[in-house]
mmCIF file of C-alpha atoms in Angstrom:
data_model
loop_
_atom_site.group_PDB
_atom_site.id
_atom_site.type_symbol
_atom_site.label_atom_id
_atom_site.label_comp_id
_atom_site.label_asym_id
_atom_site.label_seq_id
_atom_site.Cartn_x
_atom_site.Cartn_y
_atom_site.Cartn_z
ATOM 1 C CA UNK A 1 18.274 19.121 1.308
ATOM 2 C CA UNK A 2 19.084 15.557 0.252
ATOM 3 C CA UNK A 3 22.317 15.041 -1.869
ATOM 4 C CA UNK A 4 21.987 11.513 -3.155
ATOM 5 C CA UNK A 5 23.771 9.096 -5.634
ATOM 6 C CA UNK A 6 22.210 5.782 -6.847
ATOM 7 C CA UNK A 7 23.245 3.040 -9.582
ATOM 8 C CA UNK A 8 20.609 0.639 -9.734
ATOM 9 C CA UNK A 9 17.972 2.395 -7.989
ATOM 10 C CA UNK A 10 18.182 1.125 -4.036
ATOM 11 C CA UNK A 11 19.315 4.465 -2.926
ATOM 12 C CA UNK A 12 17.055 6.650 -5.387
ATOM 13 C CA UNK A 13 13.701 4.842 -3.838
ATOM 14 C CA UNK A 14 15.245 5.279 -0.286
ATOM 15 C CA UNK A 15 16.027 9.250 -1.050
ATOM 16 C CA UNK A 16 12.690 9.542 -2.453
ATOM 17 C CA UNK A 17 10.894 8.276 0.376
ATOM 18 C CA UNK A 18 12.880 10.849 2.654
ATOM 19 C CA UNK A 19 12.070 13.530 0.436
ATOM 20 C CA UNK A 20 8.444 13.015 1.029
ATOM 21 C CA UNK A 21 8.738 12.512 4.644
ATOM 22 C CA UNK A 22 10.731 15.928 5.169
ATOM 23 C CA UNK A 23 9.204 17.861 2.320
ATOM 24 C CA UNK A 24 13.000 18.679 1.207
ATOM 25 C CA UNK A 25 14.338 18.808 -2.315
ATOM 26 C CA UNK A 26 16.548 16.284 -3.885
ATOM 27 C CA UNK A 27 19.807 16.833 -5.570
ATOM 28 C CA UNK A 28 21.331 14.111 -7.603
ATOM 29 C CA UNK A 29 25.121 14.326 -7.470
ATOM 30 C CA UNK A 30 25.927 13.206 -10.874
ATOM 31 C CA UNK A 31 24.044 16.008 -12.120
ATOM 32 C CA UNK A 32 25.392 18.524 -9.219
ATOM 33 C CA UNK A 33 28.912 17.419 -10.439
ATOM 34 C CA UNK A 34 28.255 18.533 -14.186
ATOM 35 C CA UNK A 35 27.576 22.171 -12.731
ATOM 36 C CA UNK A 36 31.269 22.678 -11.538
ATOM 37 C CA UNK A 37 31.922 23.438 -7.811
ATOM 38 C CA UNK A 38 28.866 24.283 -6.007
ATOM 39 C CA UNK A 39 28.039 26.424 -2.857
ATOM 40 C CA UNK A 40 24.908 25.505 -0.994
ATOM 41 C CA UNK A 41 23.237 27.645 1.623
ATOM 42 C CA UNK A 42 21.055 25.772 3.670
ATOM 43 C CA UNK A 43 17.880 27.666 5.158
ATOM 44 C CA UNK A 44 16.805 28.023 8.735
ATOM 45 C CA UNK A 45 15.250 24.666 9.755
ATOM 46 C CA UNK A 46 16.434 22.853 6.566
ATOM 47 C CA UNK A 47 17.989 19.506 7.008
ATOM 48 C CA UNK A 48 21.227 18.236 5.117
ATOM 49 C CA UNK A 49 21.006 14.405 4.149
ATOM 50 C CA UNK A 50 23.665 12.343 2.277
ATOM 51 C CA UNK A 51 22.210 9.381 0.697
ATOM 52 C CA UNK A 52 24.366 6.719 -1.203
ATOM 53 C CA UNK A 53 25.355 3.105 -1.944
ATOM 54 C CA UNK A 54 28.264 1.666 -0.122
ATOM 55 C CA UNK A 55 31.094 0.819 -2.634
ATOM 56 C CA UNK A 56 33.436 -1.728 -1.488
ATOM 57 C CA UNK A 57 32.911 -0.740 2.228
ATOM 58 C CA UNK A 58 33.540 2.937 1.402
ATOM 59 C CA UNK A 59 31.716 5.974 0.116
ATOM 60 C CA UNK A 60 31.582 6.080 -3.706
ATOM 61 C CA UNK A 61 34.304 8.035 -5.018
ATOM 62 C CA UNK A 62 31.993 10.455 -6.951
ATOM 63 C CA UNK A 63 30.175 11.174 -3.114
ATOM 64 C CA UNK A 64 33.432 12.081 -2.025
ATOM 65 C CA UNK A 65 34.565 14.237 -5.100
ATOM 66 C CA UNK A 66 31.149 16.061 -4.667
ATOM 67 C CA UNK A 67 31.675 16.882 -1.056
ATOM 68 C CA UNK A 68 35.412 18.084 -1.678
ATOM 69 C CA UNK A 69 34.053 20.531 -4.768
ATOM 70 C CA UNK A 70 31.205 21.869 -2.739
ATOM 71 C CA UNK A 71 30.661 24.181 0.227
ATOM 72 C CA UNK A 72 27.804 23.861 2.671
ATOM 73 C CA UNK A 73 26.725 26.780 4.373
ATOM 74 C CA UNK A 74 24.742 25.610 7.435
ATOM 75 C CA UNK A 75 22.773 27.337 10.206
ATOM 76 C CA UNK A 76 23.200 26.769 13.782
ATOM 77 C CA UNK A 77 20.223 24.364 13.841
ATOM 78 C CA UNK A 78 20.895 22.588 10.482
ATOM 79 C CA UNK A 79 20.510 18.827 11.167
ATOM 80 C CA UNK A 80 22.819 16.861 9.356
ATOM 81 C CA UNK A 81 22.257 12.725 8.446
ATOM 82 C CA UNK A 82 23.592 10.014 6.406
ATOM 83 C CA UNK A 83 21.824 7.019 5.173
ATOM 84 C CA UNK A 84 23.535 4.421 3.041
ATOM 85 C CA UNK A 85 22.158 1.449 1.149
ATOM 86 C CA UNK A 86 24.412 -1.890 1.241
ATOM 87 C CA UNK A 87 23.981 -5.413 0.304
ATOM 88 C CA UNK A 88 25.290 -6.784 3.762
ATOM 89 C CA UNK A 89 27.495 -4.610 5.878
ATOM 90 C CA UNK A 90 29.088 -1.235 5.807
ATOM 91 C CA UNK A 91 32.455 -1.240 7.548
ATOM 92 C CA UNK A 92 34.012 2.138 8.281
ATOM 93 C CA UNK A 93 31.815 3.889 5.697
ATOM 94 C CA UNK A 94 30.581 6.256 8.098
ATOM 95 C CA UNK A 95 33.836 7.261 9.478
ATOM 96 C CA UNK A 96 35.331 7.699 6.169
ATOM 97 C CA UNK A 97 32.332 9.784 5.195
ATOM 98 C CA UNK A 98 32.621 12.117 8.381
ATOM 99 C CA UNK A 99 36.267 12.638 7.817
ATOM 100 C CA UNK A 100 35.226 14.229 4.226
ATOM 101 C CA UNK A 101 32.569 16.326 6.054
ATOM 102 C CA UNK A 102 34.730 17.412 8.744
ATOM 103 C CA UNK A 103 36.976 19.197 6.086
ATOM 104 C CA UNK A 104 34.013 21.182 5.326
ATOM 105 C CA UNK A 105 33.274 21.936 9.007
ATOM 106 C CA UNK A 106 30.466 19.523 9.480
ATOM 107 C CA UNK A 107 29.382 16.158 10.575
ATOM 108 C CA UNK A 108 26.725 13.893 10.545
ATOM 109 C CA UNK A 109 24.800 13.573 13.647
ATOM 110 C CA UNK A 110 22.790 10.633 12.992
ATOM 111 C CA UNK A 111 23.624 7.464 10.728
ATOM 112 C CA UNK A 112 21.539 4.696 9.044
ATOM 113 C CA UNK A 113 22.073 1.942 6.789
ATOM 114 C CA UNK A 114 19.474 -0.120 4.621
ATOM 115 C CA UNK A 115 20.274 -3.731 3.561
ATOM 116 C CA UNK A 116 19.112 -3.740 0.093
ATOM 117 C CA UNK A 117 19.240 -6.436 -2.629
ATOM 118 C CA UNK A 118 22.628 -7.202 -3.943
ATOM 119 C CA UNK A 119 23.660 -5.978 -7.243
ATOM 120 C CA UNK A 120 27.554 -6.226 -7.168
ATOM 121 C CA UNK A 121 28.488 -9.171 -9.093
ATOM 122 C CA UNK A 122 32.245 -8.632 -10.436
ATOM 123 C CA UNK A 123 33.962 -10.775 -7.854
ATOM 124 C CA UNK A 124 33.941 -14.810 -7.803
ATOM 125 C CA UNK A 125 31.836 -14.753 -4.375
ATOM 126 C CA UNK A 126 29.366 -11.975 -5.265
ATOM 127 C CA UNK A 127 26.132 -12.824 -6.700
ATOM 128 C CA UNK A 128 22.370 -11.152 -6.903
ATOM 129 C CA UNK A 129 19.899 -12.486 -4.388
ATOM 130 C CA UNK A 130 17.531 -15.012 -4.928
ATOM 131 C CA UNK A 131 13.795 -13.524 -5.625
ATOM 132 C CA UNK A 132 12.674 -14.624 -2.314
ATOM 133 C CA UNK A 133 15.468 -12.988 -0.479
ATOM 134 C CA UNK A 134 15.372 -9.826 -2.557
ATOM 135 C CA UNK A 135 11.720 -9.470 -1.590
ATOM 136 C CA UNK A 136 12.596 -10.075 1.882
ATOM 137 C CA UNK A 137 15.019 -7.621 2.070
ATOM 138 C CA UNK A 138 12.847 -4.802 0.407
ATOM 139 C CA UNK A 139 10.212 -5.609 2.996
ATOM 140 C CA UNK A 140 12.399 -5.342 5.870
ATOM 141 C CA UNK A 141 13.958 -2.150 4.603
ATOM 142 C CA UNK A 142 10.639 -0.392 4.039
ATOM 143 C CA UNK A 143 9.782 -0.900 7.377
ATOM 144 C CA UNK A 144 13.251 0.273 8.852
ATOM 145 C CA UNK A 145 13.349 3.309 6.257
ATOM 146 C CA UNK A 146 9.767 4.318 7.643
ATOM 147 C CA UNK A 147 11.103 4.205 11.286
ATOM 148 C CA UNK A 148 14.227 6.109 10.176
ATOM 149 C CA UNK A 149 12.312 8.595 8.349
ATOM 150 C CA UNK A 150 10.302 9.289 11.623
ATOM 151 C CA UNK A 151 13.802 9.958 13.371
ATOM 152 C CA UNK A 152 14.928 12.054 10.551
ATOM 153 C CA UNK A 153 11.853 14.340 10.577
ATOM 154 C CA UNK A 154 12.045 14.750 14.277
ATOM 155 C CA UNK A 155 15.961 15.783 13.874
ATOM 156 C CA UNK A 156 16.914 13.060 16.342
ATOM 157 C CA UNK A 157 20.832 13.340 17.185
ATOM 158 C CA UNK A 158 23.158 10.908 18.050
ATOM 159 C CA UNK A 159 21.722 7.802 16.588
ATOM 160 C CA UNK A 160 23.643 5.066 14.901
ATOM 161 C CA UNK A 161 21.637 2.413 13.217
ATOM 162 C CA UNK A 162 24.330 0.683 11.052
ATOM 163 C CA UNK A 163 25.481 -2.750 10.321
ATOM 164 C CA UNK A 164 29.314 -2.269 10.441
ATOM 165 C CA UNK A 165 30.234 -6.259 9.941
ATOM 166 C CA UNK A 166 32.465 -8.211 11.980
ATOM 167 C CA UNK A 167 35.896 -6.720 10.930
ATOM 168 C CA UNK A 168 34.903 -2.991 9.848
ATOM 169 C CA UNK A 169 38.407 -1.744 9.698
ATOM 170 C CA UNK A 170 39.832 -4.693 7.494
ATOM 171 C CA UNK A 171 36.819 -4.433 4.857
ATOM 172 C CA UNK A 172 36.879 -0.717 4.441
ATOM 173 C CA UNK A 173 40.785 -0.033 4.752
ATOM 174 C CA UNK A 174 42.151 -3.250 3.081
ATOM 175 C CA UNK A 175 39.582 -4.942 0.960
ATOM 176 C CA UNK A 176 37.614 -1.746 0.168
ATOM 177 C CA UNK A 177 40.860 0.391 -0.397
ATOM 178 C CA UNK A 178 42.013 -2.129 -3.123
ATOM 179 C CA UNK A 179 38.364 -2.274 -4.512
ATOM 180 C CA UNK A 180 37.969 1.526 -4.717
ATOM 181 C CA UNK A 181 41.771 2.095 -6.120
ATOM 182 C CA UNK A 182 41.671 -0.729 -8.763
ATOM 183 C CA UNK A 183 38.289 -1.982 -9.736
ATOM 184 C CA UNK A 184 36.301 1.285 -10.406
ATOM 185 C CA UNK A 185 36.953 1.228 -14.038
ATOM 186 C CA UNK A 186 34.727 0.943 -17.152
ATOM 187 C CA UNK A 187 37.701 -0.930 -19.012
ATOM 188 C CA UNK A 188 36.416 -4.268 -18.320
ATOM 189 C CA UNK A 189 32.931 -3.638 -19.877
ATOM 190 C CA UNK A 190 32.245 -5.446 -23.211
ATOM 191 C CA UNK A 191 28.932 -5.903 -25.146
ATOM 192 C CA UNK A 192 27.864 -8.733 -27.328
ATOM 193 C CA UNK A 193 27.031 -7.350 -30.717
ATOM 194 C CA UNK A 194 24.927 -10.347 -31.680
ATOM 195 C CA UNK A 195 22.618 -9.981 -28.680
ATOM 196 C CA UNK A 196 22.635 -6.148 -28.382
ATOM 197 C CA UNK A 197 19.098 -4.876 -29.860
ATOM 198 C CA UNK A 198 20.226 -1.209 -29.615
ATOM 199 C CA UNK A 199 17.421 -0.171 -27.107
ATOM 200 C CA UNK A 200 19.743 2.289 -25.681
ATOM 201 C CA UNK A 201 18.551 1.434 -21.958
ATOM 202 C CA UNK A 202 22.433 1.199 -20.821
ATOM 203 C CA UNK A 203 22.795 4.844 -22.117
ATOM 204 C CA UNK A 204 19.847 5.898 -20.158
ATOM 205 C CA UNK A 205 20.451 3.970 -16.994
ATOM 206 C CA UNK A 206 24.060 5.161 -16.685
ATOM 207 C CA UNK A 207 24.090 7.839 -13.835
ATOM 208 C CA UNK A 208 27.206 9.898 -15.244
ATOM 209 C CA UNK A 209 26.818 9.828 -18.934
ATOM 210 C CA UNK A 210 29.695 7.238 -19.194
ATOM 211 C CA UNK A 211 27.792 5.086 -22.064
ATOM 212 C CA UNK A 212 27.169 6.263 -25.159
ATOM 213 C CA UNK A 213 25.784 4.518 -28.363
ATOM 214 C CA UNK A 214 27.808 4.380 -31.385
ATOM 215 C CA UNK A 215 26.525 2.590 -34.341
ATOM 216 C CA UNK A 216 23.601 1.496 -31.947
ATOM 217 C CA UNK A 217 26.042 -0.302 -29.541
ATOM 218 C CA UNK A 218 27.255 0.890 -26.135
ATOM 219 C CA UNK A 219 30.847 2.602 -25.879
ATOM 220 C CA UNK A 220 32.315 3.323 -22.417
ATOM 221 C CA UNK A 221 34.578 6.827 -22.423
ATOM 222 C CA UNK A 222 37.330 5.504 -20.226
ATOM 223 C CA UNK A 223 37.637 9.268 -18.938
ATOM 224 C CA UNK A 224 37.187 8.247 -15.047
ATOM 225 C CA UNK A 225 33.153 9.061 -14.929
ATOM 226 C CA UNK A 226 32.486 5.465 -14.400
ATOM 227 C CA UNK A 227 31.561 4.639 -10.919
ATOM 228 C CA UNK A 228 31.147 0.940 -11.446
ATOM 229 C CA UNK A 229 27.593 0.601 -10.374
ATOM 230 C CA UNK A 230 26.717 -1.721 -13.139
ATOM 231 C CA UNK A 231 23.506 0.079 -14.010
ATOM 232 C CA UNK A 232 24.499 -0.519 -17.574
ATOM 233 C CA UNK A 233 25.027 -4.083 -16.970
ATOM 234 C CA UNK A 234 22.000 -4.679 -14.739
ATOM 235 C CA UNK A 235 19.623 -2.865 -17.249
ATOM 236 C CA UNK A 236 20.271 -4.537 -20.292
ATOM 237 C CA UNK A 237 17.139 -6.823 -21.307
ATOM 238 C CA UNK A 238 19.295 -9.036 -23.121
ATOM 239 C CA UNK A 239 22.218 -9.663 -21.023
ATOM 240 C CA UNK A 240 24.480 -8.421 -23.709
ATOM 241 C CA UNK A 241 26.734 -6.299 -21.706
ATOM 242 C CA UNK A 242 29.374 -8.027 -19.526
ATOM 243 C CA UNK A 243 32.162 -7.019 -16.994
ATOM 244 C CA UNK A 244 35.169 -9.193 -18.098
ATOM 245 C CA UNK A 245 34.019 -12.799 -18.501
ATOM 246 C CA UNK A 246 32.815 -13.434 -14.679
ATOM 247 C CA UNK A 247 29.298 -11.784 -15.317
ATOM 248 C CA UNK A 248 28.360 -13.839 -18.289
ATOM 249 C CA UNK A 249 26.437 -16.289 -15.853
ATOM 250 C CA UNK A 250 25.419 -14.004 -12.988
ATOM 251 C CA UNK A 251 21.929 -12.310 -12.220
ATOM 252 C CA UNK A 252 20.445 -8.887 -12.914
ATOM 253 C CA UNK A 253 18.838 -6.541 -10.679
ATOM 254 C CA UNK A 254 17.844 -3.093 -10.405
ATOM 255 C CA UNK A 255 15.037 -1.689 -7.957
ATOM 256 C CA UNK A 256 11.591 -2.228 -9.592
ATOM 257 C CA UNK A 257 12.528 -4.610 -12.140
ATOM 258 C CA UNK A 258 9.717 -6.916 -11.970
#
Protein backbone atom coordinates (compact mmCIF):
# COMPACT_ATOMS: atom_id res chain seq x y z
CA UNK A 1 0.00 0.00 0.00
CA UNK A 2 1.34 3.42 -0.99
CA UNK A 3 -0.28 6.47 0.59
CA UNK A 4 0.68 9.57 -1.34
CA UNK A 5 -0.01 13.26 -1.73
CA UNK A 6 0.95 15.36 -4.74
CA UNK A 7 0.18 18.87 -5.94
CA UNK A 8 2.15 19.60 -9.09
CA UNK A 9 2.79 15.98 -9.98
CA UNK A 10 6.37 15.26 -8.88
CA UNK A 11 5.33 12.89 -6.11
CA UNK A 12 2.52 11.34 -8.15
CA UNK A 13 5.09 10.34 -10.76
CA UNK A 14 7.36 8.82 -8.11
CA UNK A 15 4.52 6.98 -6.35
CA UNK A 16 3.22 5.55 -9.62
CA UNK A 17 6.71 4.28 -10.47
CA UNK A 18 6.97 2.59 -7.08
CA UNK A 19 3.54 1.04 -7.52
CA UNK A 20 4.70 -0.45 -10.83
CA UNK A 21 7.79 -1.92 -9.15
CA UNK A 22 6.03 -3.33 -6.08
CA UNK A 23 2.66 -4.16 -7.64
CA UNK A 24 0.93 -2.51 -4.70
CA UNK A 25 -2.13 -0.25 -4.53
CA UNK A 26 -1.99 3.53 -4.60
CA UNK A 27 -4.08 5.57 -2.19
CA UNK A 28 -4.38 9.32 -2.82
CA UNK A 29 -4.43 10.96 0.58
CA UNK A 30 -6.94 13.77 -0.23
CA UNK A 31 -9.42 11.17 -1.51
CA UNK A 32 -8.92 9.05 1.59
CA UNK A 33 -9.43 12.08 3.83
CA UNK A 34 -12.86 12.68 2.29
CA UNK A 35 -13.96 9.26 3.59
CA UNK A 36 -13.33 10.18 7.23
CA UNK A 37 -11.17 8.23 9.71
CA UNK A 38 -9.83 5.10 8.05
CA UNK A 39 -8.73 1.68 9.26
CA UNK A 40 -6.16 -0.02 7.04
CA UNK A 41 -5.18 -3.66 7.50
CA UNK A 42 -1.96 -4.65 5.78
CA UNK A 43 -1.83 -8.11 4.24
CA UNK A 44 1.02 -10.55 4.87
CA UNK A 45 4.05 -9.35 2.90
CA UNK A 46 2.44 -6.03 1.96
CA UNK A 47 4.64 -2.96 2.20
CA UNK A 48 3.45 0.34 3.67
CA UNK A 49 4.83 3.39 1.91
CA UNK A 50 4.28 7.11 2.41
CA UNK A 51 5.14 9.48 -0.46
CA UNK A 52 4.73 13.24 -0.35
CA UNK A 53 6.43 16.55 -1.22
CA UNK A 54 8.26 18.44 1.50
CA UNK A 55 6.48 21.66 2.49
CA UNK A 56 8.74 24.10 4.27
CA UNK A 57 11.15 21.36 5.41
CA UNK A 58 8.28 19.50 7.08
CA UNK A 59 5.67 16.92 6.06
CA UNK A 60 2.60 18.63 4.58
CA UNK A 61 -0.17 19.33 7.07
CA UNK A 62 -2.59 17.13 5.11
CA UNK A 63 -0.23 14.14 5.44
CA UNK A 64 0.10 14.61 9.19
CA UNK A 65 -3.67 14.90 9.57
CA UNK A 66 -4.17 11.77 7.50
CA UNK A 67 -1.82 9.75 9.70
CA UNK A 68 -3.45 11.05 12.89
CA UNK A 69 -6.92 10.09 11.63
CA UNK A 70 -5.91 6.64 10.38
CA UNK A 71 -5.26 3.26 11.93
CA UNK A 72 -2.63 1.03 10.32
CA UNK A 73 -2.87 -2.63 11.29
CA UNK A 74 0.51 -3.95 10.26
CA UNK A 75 1.85 -7.48 10.28
CA UNK A 76 5.06 -8.69 11.92
CA UNK A 77 6.89 -8.50 8.58
CA UNK A 78 5.39 -5.24 7.29
CA UNK A 79 8.06 -3.14 5.59
CA UNK A 80 7.48 0.59 6.17
CA UNK A 81 9.25 3.23 4.09
CA UNK A 82 8.96 6.92 3.23
CA UNK A 83 9.92 8.66 -0.01
CA UNK A 84 9.69 12.44 -0.30
CA UNK A 85 10.25 14.87 -3.14
CA UNK A 86 11.81 18.30 -2.66
CA UNK A 87 13.33 21.15 -4.60
CA UNK A 88 16.53 21.12 -2.58
CA UNK A 89 16.80 19.72 0.97
CA UNK A 90 14.38 18.14 3.44
CA UNK A 91 15.68 19.27 6.85
CA UNK A 92 14.23 17.08 9.63
CA UNK A 93 11.16 16.03 7.65
CA UNK A 94 11.78 12.34 8.29
CA UNK A 95 12.21 12.80 12.04
CA UNK A 96 8.95 14.76 12.20
CA UNK A 97 7.14 12.15 10.11
CA UNK A 98 8.46 9.32 12.25
CA UNK A 99 7.15 11.06 15.36
CA UNK A 100 3.68 10.99 13.77
CA UNK A 101 4.07 7.33 12.84
CA UNK A 102 5.35 6.44 16.31
CA UNK A 103 2.01 7.56 17.76
CA UNK A 104 0.48 4.84 15.58
CA UNK A 105 2.97 2.23 16.71
CA UNK A 106 4.99 2.12 13.51
CA UNK A 107 8.24 3.56 12.19
CA UNK A 108 9.78 4.04 8.75
CA UNK A 109 12.51 1.45 8.35
CA UNK A 110 14.09 3.15 5.33
CA UNK A 111 13.79 6.73 4.05
CA UNK A 112 14.51 8.32 0.68
CA UNK A 113 14.38 11.77 -0.91
CA UNK A 114 14.28 12.82 -4.54
CA UNK A 115 15.37 16.28 -5.65
CA UNK A 116 12.81 17.38 -8.25
CA UNK A 117 12.09 20.61 -10.17
CA UNK A 118 11.18 23.51 -7.90
CA UNK A 119 7.53 24.59 -7.83
CA UNK A 120 7.28 26.89 -4.81
CA UNK A 121 7.50 30.53 -5.88
CA UNK A 122 5.80 32.49 -3.09
CA UNK A 123 8.91 33.82 -1.37
CA UNK A 124 11.32 36.48 -2.70
CA UNK A 125 14.18 34.01 -3.18
CA UNK A 126 12.12 31.14 -4.66
CA UNK A 127 11.86 30.56 -8.42
CA UNK A 128 11.09 27.68 -10.74
CA UNK A 129 14.14 26.02 -12.25
CA UNK A 130 15.42 26.90 -15.68
CA UNK A 131 14.39 24.33 -18.28
CA UNK A 132 17.87 22.81 -18.52
CA UNK A 133 18.07 22.44 -14.74
CA UNK A 134 14.55 20.99 -14.67
CA UNK A 135 15.52 18.30 -17.19
CA UNK A 136 18.73 17.57 -15.31
CA UNK A 137 16.83 17.05 -12.04
CA UNK A 138 14.31 14.71 -13.66
CA UNK A 139 17.03 12.65 -15.35
CA UNK A 140 18.87 12.25 -12.06
CA UNK A 141 15.68 11.53 -10.13
CA UNK A 142 14.72 8.85 -12.67
CA UNK A 143 18.01 7.03 -12.06
CA UNK A 144 17.75 7.41 -8.29
CA UNK A 145 14.13 6.26 -8.23
CA UNK A 146 15.00 3.10 -10.11
CA UNK A 147 17.69 2.42 -7.51
CA UNK A 148 15.33 3.18 -4.61
CA UNK A 149 12.62 1.04 -6.16
CA UNK A 150 14.93 -1.97 -6.19
CA UNK A 151 15.76 -1.39 -2.52
CA UNK A 152 12.08 -1.09 -1.62
CA UNK A 153 11.22 -4.20 -3.62
CA UNK A 154 13.88 -6.08 -1.66
CA UNK A 155 12.57 -4.60 1.62
CA UNK A 156 16.00 -3.33 2.60
CA UNK A 157 15.89 -1.87 6.10
CA UNK A 158 18.02 0.75 7.83
CA UNK A 159 18.60 2.86 4.71
CA UNK A 160 18.79 6.66 4.69
CA UNK A 161 19.15 8.25 1.27
CA UNK A 162 18.20 11.87 1.92
CA UNK A 163 19.56 15.41 1.60
CA UNK A 164 18.92 17.13 4.94
CA UNK A 165 20.74 20.42 4.25
CA UNK A 166 23.44 22.20 6.26
CA UNK A 167 21.21 23.29 9.17
CA UNK A 168 18.29 20.84 9.20
CA UNK A 169 16.98 21.80 12.65
CA UNK A 170 16.80 25.49 11.75
CA UNK A 171 15.21 24.74 8.39
CA UNK A 172 12.47 22.57 9.88
CA UNK A 173 11.83 24.03 13.33
CA UNK A 174 12.35 27.75 12.68
CA UNK A 175 11.77 28.52 9.00
CA UNK A 176 9.54 25.49 8.47
CA UNK A 177 7.51 26.14 11.59
CA UNK A 178 6.79 29.71 10.44
CA UNK A 179 5.98 28.59 6.91
CA UNK A 180 3.57 25.87 7.95
CA UNK A 181 1.80 27.98 10.56
CA UNK A 182 1.51 31.23 8.60
CA UNK A 183 1.70 30.55 4.86
CA UNK A 184 -0.54 27.53 4.30
CA UNK A 185 -3.55 29.59 3.26
CA UNK A 186 -5.62 30.31 0.17
CA UNK A 187 -6.43 33.89 1.17
CA UNK A 188 -3.71 35.43 -0.99
CA UNK A 189 -4.83 33.76 -4.22
CA UNK A 190 -6.36 36.08 -6.81
CA UNK A 191 -7.48 35.72 -10.41
CA UNK A 192 -7.14 38.27 -13.17
CA UNK A 193 -10.65 38.14 -14.68
CA UNK A 194 -9.44 39.74 -17.91
CA UNK A 195 -6.92 36.95 -18.49
CA UNK A 196 -8.99 33.99 -17.28
CA UNK A 197 -10.45 31.89 -20.14
CA UNK A 198 -12.78 29.85 -17.88
CA UNK A 199 -11.11 26.56 -18.79
CA UNK A 200 -11.47 25.06 -15.33
CA UNK A 201 -7.96 23.62 -15.20
CA UNK A 202 -7.36 25.17 -11.79
CA UNK A 203 -10.38 23.38 -10.37
CA UNK A 204 -9.33 20.06 -11.89
CA UNK A 205 -5.75 20.45 -10.69
CA UNK A 206 -6.59 21.26 -7.06
CA UNK A 207 -6.00 18.05 -5.09
CA UNK A 208 -8.31 18.95 -2.20
CA UNK A 209 -11.27 20.53 -4.01
CA UNK A 210 -10.53 23.98 -2.57
CA UNK A 211 -10.94 25.67 -5.99
CA UNK A 212 -14.45 25.94 -7.40
CA UNK A 213 -15.71 27.90 -10.38
CA UNK A 214 -18.26 30.65 -9.90
CA UNK A 215 -19.34 32.36 -13.07
CA UNK A 216 -16.40 30.68 -14.79
CA UNK A 217 -13.86 32.20 -12.40
CA UNK A 218 -11.99 30.27 -9.69
CA UNK A 219 -12.99 30.88 -6.09
CA UNK A 220 -11.07 29.59 -3.09
CA UNK A 221 -13.14 28.29 -0.21
CA UNK A 222 -11.15 29.61 2.79
CA UNK A 223 -12.15 26.51 4.73
CA UNK A 224 -8.71 25.21 5.69
CA UNK A 225 -8.51 22.66 2.87
CA UNK A 226 -5.79 24.50 0.91
CA UNK A 227 -2.33 22.95 1.15
CA UNK A 228 -0.61 25.84 -0.67
CA UNK A 229 0.71 23.34 -3.23
CA UNK A 230 0.18 25.96 -5.99
CA UNK A 231 -1.34 23.43 -8.41
CA UNK A 232 -3.99 25.97 -9.40
CA UNK A 233 -1.36 28.61 -10.11
CA UNK A 234 0.95 26.35 -12.08
CA UNK A 235 -1.77 24.76 -14.23
CA UNK A 236 -3.33 28.06 -15.37
CA UNK A 237 -2.56 28.35 -19.11
CA UNK A 238 -2.97 32.15 -19.03
CA UNK A 239 -1.02 32.83 -15.83
CA UNK A 240 -4.23 34.47 -14.59
CA UNK A 241 -3.86 33.12 -11.05
CA UNK A 242 -1.42 34.67 -8.61
CA UNK A 243 -0.50 34.42 -4.95
CA UNK A 244 -0.35 37.98 -3.76
CA UNK A 245 1.78 40.14 -6.03
CA UNK A 246 5.01 38.16 -5.85
CA UNK A 247 4.12 35.45 -8.41
CA UNK A 248 3.04 37.77 -11.24
CA UNK A 249 6.44 37.50 -12.92
CA UNK A 250 7.41 34.04 -11.69
CA UNK A 251 7.55 30.87 -13.76
CA UNK A 252 5.16 27.93 -13.77
CA UNK A 253 5.82 24.21 -13.47
CA UNK A 254 4.01 20.92 -13.18
CA UNK A 255 5.36 17.48 -14.01
CA UNK A 256 4.97 16.75 -17.72
CA UNK A 257 4.02 20.31 -18.63
CA UNK A 258 5.92 20.40 -21.93
